[in-house]
Coordinates of C-alpha atoms in Angstrom, one line a residue:
Chain Q
X243 CA 44.3 -22.8 5.8
X244 CA 44.8 -22.2 9.6
X245 CA 46.2 -18.2 8.6
X246 CA 43.2 -17.4 6.6
X247 CA 40.6 -19.1 9.3
X248 CA 42.9 -16.5 11.4
X249 CA 41.6 -13.4 9.4
X250 CA 38.5 -14.5 8.7
X251 CA 37.5 -14.8 12.7
X252 CA 39.1 -11.2 12.5
X253 CA 37.6 -10.1 9.9
X254 CA 34.4 -10.6 11.8
X255 CA 35.5 -9.3 14.7
X256 CA 36.4 -6.4 13.5
X257 CA 33.3 -5.9 12.1
X258 CA 31.6 -6.2 15.0
X259 CA 33.6 -3.8 17.0
X260 CA 32.9 -1.0 14.3
X261 CA 28.7 -2.1 14.4
X262 CA 29.6 -0.9 17.8
X263 CA 31.3 2.4 17.1
X264 CA 28.6 2.9 14.3
X265 CA 29.6 6.2 12.3
X266 CA 28.4 9.5 12.9
X267 CA 26.6 9.3 9.7
X268 CA 25.3 6.4 9.8
X269 CA 23.4 7.5 13.2
X270 CA 21.8 9.8 11.6
X271 CA 20.6 8.5 8.6
X272 CA 19.4 5.7 11.2
X273 CA 17.6 7.8 13.1
X274 CA 15.5 10.6 10.9
X275 CA 14.4 7.4 8.6
X276 CA 13.8 5.7 10.9
X277 CA 11.6 8.7 12.6
X278 CA 9.7 9.5 9.4
X279 CA 9.0 6.4 8.7
X280 CA 6.5 6.1 11.7
X281 CA 5.3 9.6 10.9
X282 CA 4.7 8.6 7.6
X283 CA 2.8 5.7 9.0
X284 CA 1.2 7.5 11.4
X285 CA -2.1 9.9 11.2
X286 CA -2.6 11.2 14.1
X287 CA 1.1 12.9 13.6
X288 CA 0.2 13.9 10.5
X289 CA -3.0 16.3 11.9
X290 CA -1.3 17.7 14.8
X291 CA -1.3 15.5 17.3
X292 CA 1.7 16.9 19.6
X293 CA 1.8 15.0 22.0
X294 CA 2.2 12.4 20.0
X295 CA 5.2 14.0 18.7
X296 CA 7.0 15.1 21.4
X297 CA 6.5 11.4 23.4
X298 CA 7.8 10.3 19.2
X299 CA 10.9 12.0 20.0
X300 CA 11.3 11.4 23.4
X301 CA 11.8 8.2 22.5
X302 CA 13.9 8.1 20.0
X303 CA 15.7 11.1 19.0
X304 CA 16.8 12.7 22.7
X305 CA 18.8 9.3 24.1
X306 CA 20.9 10.4 20.9
X307 CA 21.5 13.9 22.1
X308 CA 24.0 16.0 24.5
X309 CA 22.3 18.3 26.4
X310 CA 25.0 19.3 29.2
X311 CA 26.6 20.1 26.8
X312 CA 23.7 22.1 24.6
X313 CA 22.3 23.7 27.7
X314 CA 26.3 24.7 27.3
X315 CA 27.0 26.8 24.4
X316 CA 22.7 28.0 24.5
X317 CA 24.3 29.7 27.4
X318 CA 28.2 30.9 26.7
X319 CA 30.5 32.0 28.9
X320 CA 27.9 32.2 31.9
X321 CA 28.0 28.7 31.9
X322 CA 30.5 27.9 33.8
X323 CA 29.5 31.1 36.6
X324 CA 26.7 27.8 37.6
X325 CA 26.3 25.1 40.3
X326 CA 26.4 21.8 38.9
X327 CA 23.1 21.3 40.2
X328 CA 22.0 24.5 38.4
X329 CA 23.6 23.5 34.4
X330 CA 21.5 20.2 35.7
X331 CA 17.9 22.1 35.8
X332 CA 19.6 24.6 33.8
X333 CA 20.1 21.3 31.4
X334 CA 16.3 19.8 31.6
X335 CA 14.2 22.8 31.0
X336 CA 16.3 24.3 27.9
X337 CA 15.5 20.2 26.6
X338 CA 11.6 20.3 27.6
X339 CA 11.7 23.6 25.7
X340 CA 13.6 22.3 22.9
X341 CA 11.8 18.9 22.4
X342 CA 8.5 20.7 22.9
X343 CA 9.0 22.7 20.2
X344 CA 10.6 20.7 17.5
X345 CA 8.4 17.8 17.4
X346 CA 5.8 20.9 16.2
X347 CA 7.7 20.8 12.7
X348 CA 7.6 16.4 12.2
X349 CA 3.4 17.7 13.3
X350 CA 3.8 19.3 9.2
X351 CA 5.3 16.9 8.0
X352 CA 4.5 16.4 4.4
X353 CA 6.9 14.2 1.6
X354 CA 9.3 16.1 2.5
X355 CA 12.7 13.8 1.2
X356 CA 16.4 13.8 3.3
X357 CA 18.9 13.8 0.8
X358 CA 23.1 12.9 3.4
X359 CA 25.6 15.0 2.2
X360 CA 28.9 12.9 2.1
X361 CA 30.6 12.6 5.1
X362 CA 34.1 12.5 5.5
X363 CA 35.7 11.8 8.4
X364 CA 39.0 10.6 9.9
X365 CA 39.8 7.9 11.4
X366 CA 41.3 9.8 15.1
X367 CA 38.0 12.6 14.5
X368 CA 35.6 12.2 17.5
X369 CA 34.1 16.1 16.7
X370 CA 31.8 15.8 13.4
X371 CA 29.7 17.8 10.8
X372 CA 26.8 15.9 9.4
X373 CA 25.3 17.6 6.6
X374 CA 21.8 16.5 5.3
X375 CA 19.6 18.5 2.8
X376 CA 15.9 18.2 3.5
X377 CA 14.0 18.5 0.5
X378 CA 10.4 19.4 0.1
X379 CA 7.7 19.6 -3.1
X380 CA 6.9 23.9 -4.5
X381 CA 10.6 25.1 -1.5
X382 CA 13.8 25.4 -2.0
X383 CA 16.0 22.9 0.2
X384 CA 16.9 23.6 3.3
X385 CA 20.8 22.5 4.3
X386 CA 19.9 20.4 7.7
X387 CA 23.4 20.2 10.2
X388 CA 23.8 18.0 13.2
X389 CA 27.4 18.4 15.2
X390 CA 28.5 14.6 17.1
X391 CA 31.1 14.6 19.3
X392 CA 32.4 10.6 20.7
X393 CA 31.1 10.0 23.7
X394 CA 32.4 6.3 25.9
X395 CA 28.8 6.3 24.9
X396 CA 28.3 6.6 21.2
X397 CA 27.7 10.1 19.1
X398 CA 26.0 12.6 20.7
X399 CA 24.0 15.8 18.9
X400 CA 25.0 18.4 20.5
X401 CA 24.1 21.2 18.1
X402 CA 21.2 21.3 14.8
X403 CA 21.5 24.1 12.3
X404 CA 18.9 24.6 10.5
X405 CA 19.3 26.6 7.3
X406 CA 22.7 28.2 8.9
X407 CA 20.9 28.5 12.0
X408 CA 21.8 26.9 14.9
X409 CA 19.3 25.9 16.9
X410 CA 21.3 26.7 19.5
X411 CA 23.3 29.4 19.9
X412 CA 20.7 31.6 18.7
X413 CA 19.0 31.8 22.3
X414 CA 23.4 32.9 23.8
X415 CA 21.0 37.0 24.1
X416 CA 17.4 35.7 24.6
X417 CA 19.7 33.6 27.9
X418 CA 22.4 36.4 28.6
X419 CA 19.4 39.2 29.1
X420 CA 18.4 36.8 32.0
X421 CA 20.5 36.4 33.3
X422 CA 21.5 40.0 34.1
X423 CA 18.6 40.4 34.4
X424 CA 18.1 37.2 37.5
X425 CA 21.2 35.5 37.1
X426 CA 21.4 31.6 36.7
X427 CA 18.5 31.1 38.5
X428 CA 16.3 34.0 37.0
X429 CA 16.7 32.3 33.6
X430 CA 15.7 28.8 35.1
X431 CA 12.6 30.3 36.8
X432 CA 12.3 31.7 32.6
X433 CA 12.6 29.1 30.6
X434 CA 10.3 27.1 33.4
X435 CA 7.9 29.3 32.6
X436 CA 8.6 29.4 29.3
X437 CA 7.5 25.6 29.7
X438 CA 4.6 25.9 31.5
X439 CA 2.9 28.8 29.0
X440 CA 3.3 26.3 26.2
X441 CA 1.7 22.9 28.0
X442 CA -0.6 24.5 29.0
X443 CA -1.6 25.2 25.2
X444 CA -1.1 22.1 24.6
X445 CA -3.9 20.7 27.5
X446 CA -6.0 23.1 25.7
X447 CA -5.5 21.6 22.3
X448 CA -5.7 18.2 23.9
X449 CA -9.7 19.4 25.5
X450 CA -10.6 20.2 21.4
Chain I
X15 CA 17.4 61.8 46.1
X16 CA 15.4 60.6 42.9
X17 CA 17.7 62.5 41.4
X18 CA 20.4 61.0 42.7
X19 CA 19.3 57.5 41.8
X20 CA 18.3 58.4 38.0
X21 CA 21.9 59.3 37.8
X22 CA 22.6 56.0 39.8
X23 CA 21.1 54.7 37.4
X24 CA 22.2 56.3 34.0
X25 CA 25.3 55.3 35.0
X26 CA 25.2 51.9 35.6
X27 CA 23.2 51.1 32.7
X28 CA 26.4 53.3 30.5
X29 CA 28.1 51.4 32.9
X30 CA 26.8 48.1 30.8
X31 CA 26.6 49.3 27.8
X32 CA 30.2 49.5 27.9
X33 CA 30.8 46.1 29.5
X34 CA 28.5 44.8 26.9
X35 CA 30.7 46.7 24.0
X36 CA 34.1 45.8 25.6
X37 CA 32.7 42.1 25.0
X38 CA 31.7 42.6 21.8
X39 CA 34.7 43.6 20.6
X40 CA 36.5 41.6 22.3
X41 CA 38.5 38.9 19.7
X42 CA 37.0 35.7 20.3
X43 CA 33.0 36.8 20.5
X44 CA 34.5 40.2 17.1
X45 CA 32.0 37.6 15.5
X46 CA 28.9 37.2 17.1
X47 CA 25.9 38.1 15.9
X48 CA 24.9 41.2 19.1
X49 CA 25.0 44.4 16.3
X50 CA 21.5 45.7 17.7
X51 CA 22.9 49.7 18.6
X52 CA 19.9 50.2 17.1
X53 CA 18.0 48.5 19.2
X54 CA 15.0 50.2 20.0
X55 CA 14.4 51.8 16.8
X56 CA 13.7 48.0 15.8
X57 CA 11.5 47.1 18.4
X58 CA 9.4 49.4 17.8
X59 CA 9.7 48.6 14.0
X60 CA 9.2 45.5 14.1
X61 CA 6.2 45.5 16.4
X62 CA 4.4 47.5 13.7
X63 CA 5.1 44.9 11.6
X64 CA 3.5 42.2 13.5
X65 CA 0.8 43.9 13.8
X66 CA 0.6 44.3 9.9
X67 CA 1.7 41.0 9.4
X68 CA -1.0 40.3 11.7
X69 CA -3.6 41.5 9.4
X70 CA -3.2 42.2 6.5
X71 CA -0.1 40.5 5.0
X72 CA -0.1 36.4 6.5
X73 CA -4.4 36.1 6.2
X74 CA -2.9 37.4 2.3
X75 CA -0.7 34.4 2.0
X76 CA -1.9 31.6 4.6
X77 CA -5.3 32.5 1.2
X78 CA -2.5 31.7 -1.1
X79 CA -1.4 28.8 0.9
X80 CA -5.1 27.8 0.9
X81 CA -6.2 28.1 -2.6
X82 CA -3.1 27.7 -5.1
X83 CA -2.0 23.8 -6.1
X84 CA 1.0 23.0 -5.6
X85 CA 2.2 22.9 -9.3
X86 CA 0.4 26.1 -9.0
X87 CA 3.1 27.2 -5.9
X88 CA 5.5 25.3 -7.5
X89 CA 5.8 27.2 -10.7
X90 CA 5.5 30.4 -8.9
X91 CA 8.4 29.8 -7.4
X92 CA 10.1 28.0 -10.4
X93 CA 9.4 31.6 -12.2
X94 CA 10.9 34.2 -10.0
X95 CA 13.7 31.0 -8.6
X96 CA 14.9 31.5 -12.4
X97 CA 14.7 34.7 -11.8
X98 CA 16.8 34.4 -8.9
X99 CA 19.7 33.4 -11.7
X100 CA 20.5 36.4 -13.0
X101 CA 21.3 37.6 -9.6
X102 CA 23.0 34.9 -8.7
X103 CA 24.9 35.4 -11.3
X104 CA 26.3 38.4 -11.4
X105 CA 27.3 38.6 -7.6
X106 CA 28.5 34.9 -8.1
X107 CA 30.5 36.5 -11.0
X108 CA 31.5 39.9 -8.8
X109 CA 32.6 37.5 -6.0
X110 CA 34.6 35.9 -8.7
X111 CA 33.5 32.6 -8.1
X112 CA 33.1 32.6 -12.0
X113 CA 32.5 28.4 -11.9
X114 CA 29.4 28.9 -10.3
X115 CA 28.4 32.5 -11.7
X116 CA 28.8 30.4 -14.7
X117 CA 25.9 27.2 -13.4
X118 CA 24.1 30.3 -12.9
X119 CA 24.4 30.8 -16.5
X120 CA 23.2 27.6 -17.5
X121 CA 20.8 27.9 -15.4
X122 CA 19.0 30.5 -16.5
X123 CA 19.6 29.4 -20.4
X124 CA 18.2 26.4 -19.4
X125 CA 15.4 27.1 -17.5
X126 CA 14.3 30.3 -19.8
X127 CA 13.8 27.7 -22.9
X128 CA 13.7 23.9 -22.3
X129 CA 11.8 25.0 -17.8
X130 CA 9.3 27.5 -20.8
X131 CA 9.7 30.8 -18.9
X132 CA 11.6 29.6 -15.7
X133 CA 8.4 27.9 -14.9
X134 CA 9.8 24.8 -14.5
X135 CA 13.5 24.0 -12.8
X136 CA 14.6 21.9 -15.8
X137 CA 18.5 23.1 -14.8
X138 CA 18.1 21.7 -11.3
X139 CA 17.0 17.9 -12.2
X140 CA 20.1 18.0 -14.5
X141 CA 22.5 18.6 -11.9
X142 CA 23.1 21.6 -11.8
X143 CA 23.3 23.2 -7.8
X144 CA 21.4 26.5 -7.6
X145 CA 22.7 29.3 -5.6
X146 CA 21.7 32.1 -3.3
X147 CA 23.4 34.7 -3.8
X148 CA 22.2 38.9 -3.9
X149 CA 25.2 42.6 -3.1
X150 CA 24.7 42.6 0.8
X151 CA 26.3 38.9 0.6
X152 CA 28.9 40.3 -2.3
X153 CA 29.3 43.6 -0.2
X154 CA 30.2 41.1 2.7
X155 CA 33.1 39.1 0.6
X156 CA 34.5 42.1 -0.4
X157 CA 35.1 43.5 3.4
X158 CA 32.0 44.4 4.9
X159 CA 31.5 41.7 7.2
X160 CA 29.9 43.1 10.4
X161 CA 27.4 45.8 9.8
X162 CA 23.9 47.3 12.6
X163 CA 21.0 45.4 12.2
X164 CA 18.4 47.3 11.4
X165 CA 14.4 45.2 11.7
X166 CA 11.5 47.9 8.1
X167 CA 8.0 47.4 8.2
X168 CA 7.1 45.2 5.2
X169 CA 11.3 44.3 4.4
X170 CA 11.7 42.4 8.0
X171 CA 14.6 41.9 9.0
X172 CA 18.5 43.4 7.4
X173 CA 21.6 44.4 8.5
X174 CA 22.0 48.6 6.9
X175 CA 24.2 46.1 4.3
X176 CA 21.8 44.7 3.5
X177 CA 19.6 47.5 3.4
X178 CA 21.7 48.8 0.9
X179 CA 22.7 46.0 -1.5
X180 CA 18.5 45.3 -1.2
X181 CA 18.2 48.5 -2.9
X182 CA 21.0 47.0 -5.3
X183 CA 18.7 43.5 -6.3
X184 CA 15.9 46.2 -7.3
X185 CA 17.7 47.9 -9.6
X186 CA 19.1 44.1 -11.2
X187 CA 15.5 42.6 -11.3
X188 CA 14.6 42.4 -15.1
X189 CA 11.2 42.4 -12.7
X190 CA 11.0 46.1 -13.7
X191 CA 12.2 46.6 -16.9
X192 CA 10.8 43.9 -18.7
X193 CA 7.5 44.5 -17.5
X194 CA 8.3 48.4 -17.8
X195 CA 5.8 49.5 -19.8
X196 CA 3.0 48.3 -17.9
X197 CA 3.1 49.5 -13.9
X198 CA 0.3 46.8 -13.1
X199 CA 1.3 44.1 -14.7
X200 CA 4.9 45.1 -13.3
X201 CA 3.1 46.1 -9.7
X202 CA 1.1 42.4 -9.2
X203 CA 4.2 40.3 -9.5
X204 CA 5.6 42.4 -7.3
X205 CA 2.9 41.7 -4.8
X206 CA 3.4 38.2 -5.5
X207 CA 7.1 37.5 -4.9
X208 CA 5.9 39.7 -1.9
X209 CA 3.2 36.7 -1.1
X210 CA 5.4 33.7 -2.5
X211 CA 7.9 34.2 0.1
X212 CA 5.5 34.6 3.2
X213 CA 2.8 31.9 2.1
X214 CA 6.5 30.3 2.5
X215 CA 7.4 30.9 6.1
X216 CA 4.4 30.3 7.4
X217 CA 4.6 26.8 8.4
X218 CA 8.1 28.5 10.3
X219 CA 5.6 31.9 12.7
X220 CA 4.2 28.2 14.9
X221 CA 7.9 26.9 15.7
X222 CA 9.4 31.4 16.7
X223 CA 6.4 31.7 18.1
X224 CA 6.8 29.0 20.8
X225 CA 10.4 28.5 20.8
X226 CA 11.4 32.4 21.3
X227 CA 12.0 33.8 24.8
X228 CA 12.5 37.2 23.2
X229 CA 10.6 37.0 19.9
X230 CA 12.5 40.1 18.8
X231 CA 15.8 38.7 19.3
X232 CA 15.3 35.2 18.9
X233 CA 13.9 36.9 14.4
X234 CA 17.3 39.3 14.6
X235 CA 19.7 36.6 15.9
X236 CA 17.8 34.2 13.1
X237 CA 18.6 36.7 10.4
X238 CA 22.3 37.4 11.6
X239 CA 23.6 33.7 11.4
X240 CA 20.7 33.1 8.5
X241 CA 23.4 35.5 6.4
X242 CA 26.8 34.1 7.9
X243 CA 25.6 30.7 6.6
X244 CA 24.8 32.5 3.5
X245 CA 27.7 35.0 2.9
X246 CA 29.9 32.1 3.9
X247 CA 28.4 29.6 1.6
X248 CA 26.6 27.3 4.3
X249 CA 30.1 26.5 5.9
X250 CA 30.8 29.7 8.1
X251 CA 33.8 28.4 10.5
X252 CA 32.6 27.6 14.0
X253 CA 32.3 29.8 16.5
X254 CA 33.6 29.8 20.3
X255 CA 32.6 26.3 22.8
X256 CA 32.9 27.0 25.8
X257 CA 33.0 23.8 26.7
X258 CA 36.7 23.6 24.9

């Protein structure tokens, strides 16, 4: 009797531990479904309210991303030349750019369905790939994969692949060009300028 | 003095070029995507294409997208998808993936009959996975894995290898044979397939426009990554990560 009770206590304990350390595939699924559920109910996002889409992404998606790692990946070998302060600045501007541009995708949401591919990981893995597929009527399914790493704060996404194209490393050559022309600060300035022009577009759309 | 400074600049330019060539040739980056020796020509063609797209191609695609009801668009997409399964089967076989080639043939058989000339993709509903193969990928599997990037008017981005592959694909495309007798019908079909492809890309226009610091470089690198992904059937080996 006592043994059974102890077993039960341990089982509950382990179950709770498992919940705290949520599996990466479960995390991707939970966040995706939560965001899509909100978009499905939100007429103004569906009608192209970019600002609202950005707020949604900021609140629900961004906490699960590791932007410092993402930016390092985008910059490549020049990353080590940047001071910690420059790295923070770069990551901040890059985050703004990615959020601005890809929140847009939410405003063109129409009946897409996300299918989660079978996921395998070994017990000690700290770096995994979660594979999904976006299905939409009239178009081929699009592969959408997330690279996640395990940090103290839980699993964080550090790369996103759409149809095999990394939204992060696709910047490497453009960033390299800017660094060759104006150093790390030149790159920070270039992304900041881009963000500023996008903000201008956003304000214009708001005024309409 | 000016002559001297130009020579110096040219030397510095050559130095940078040499440095980047060495950097690209390094083992860690052998897989990297920066193979663009014809960049000057390509950028010019890119500009031509952007102009053509703005005045002619995009408006047609937008009009098509606007007037065509979804079921018709799905039918058109499935119809060309069914024809593409001939190419998929052929290239899977050439790459030694016989079971995939078998699936493609099964799909072709089912969709051409039960799917009424390919207008319905019944095979996918039955769980027969759709592939995406072409002769450019076959050449890559056969060992031509790195190829210079090209940008063509109308055709858009292609590597040298994939341009050759595209020519072979066109020759093995049944559209060109089954409708041999009616040039007008054949040309309309080819045009429709182009418009269908362009229309499918409409939603990405805004993202690329907003995301890119340099649109040409963004499109080029996206194309090269996409091809790499296709060549490895969706599971390309990881590139080096500076944080590791």
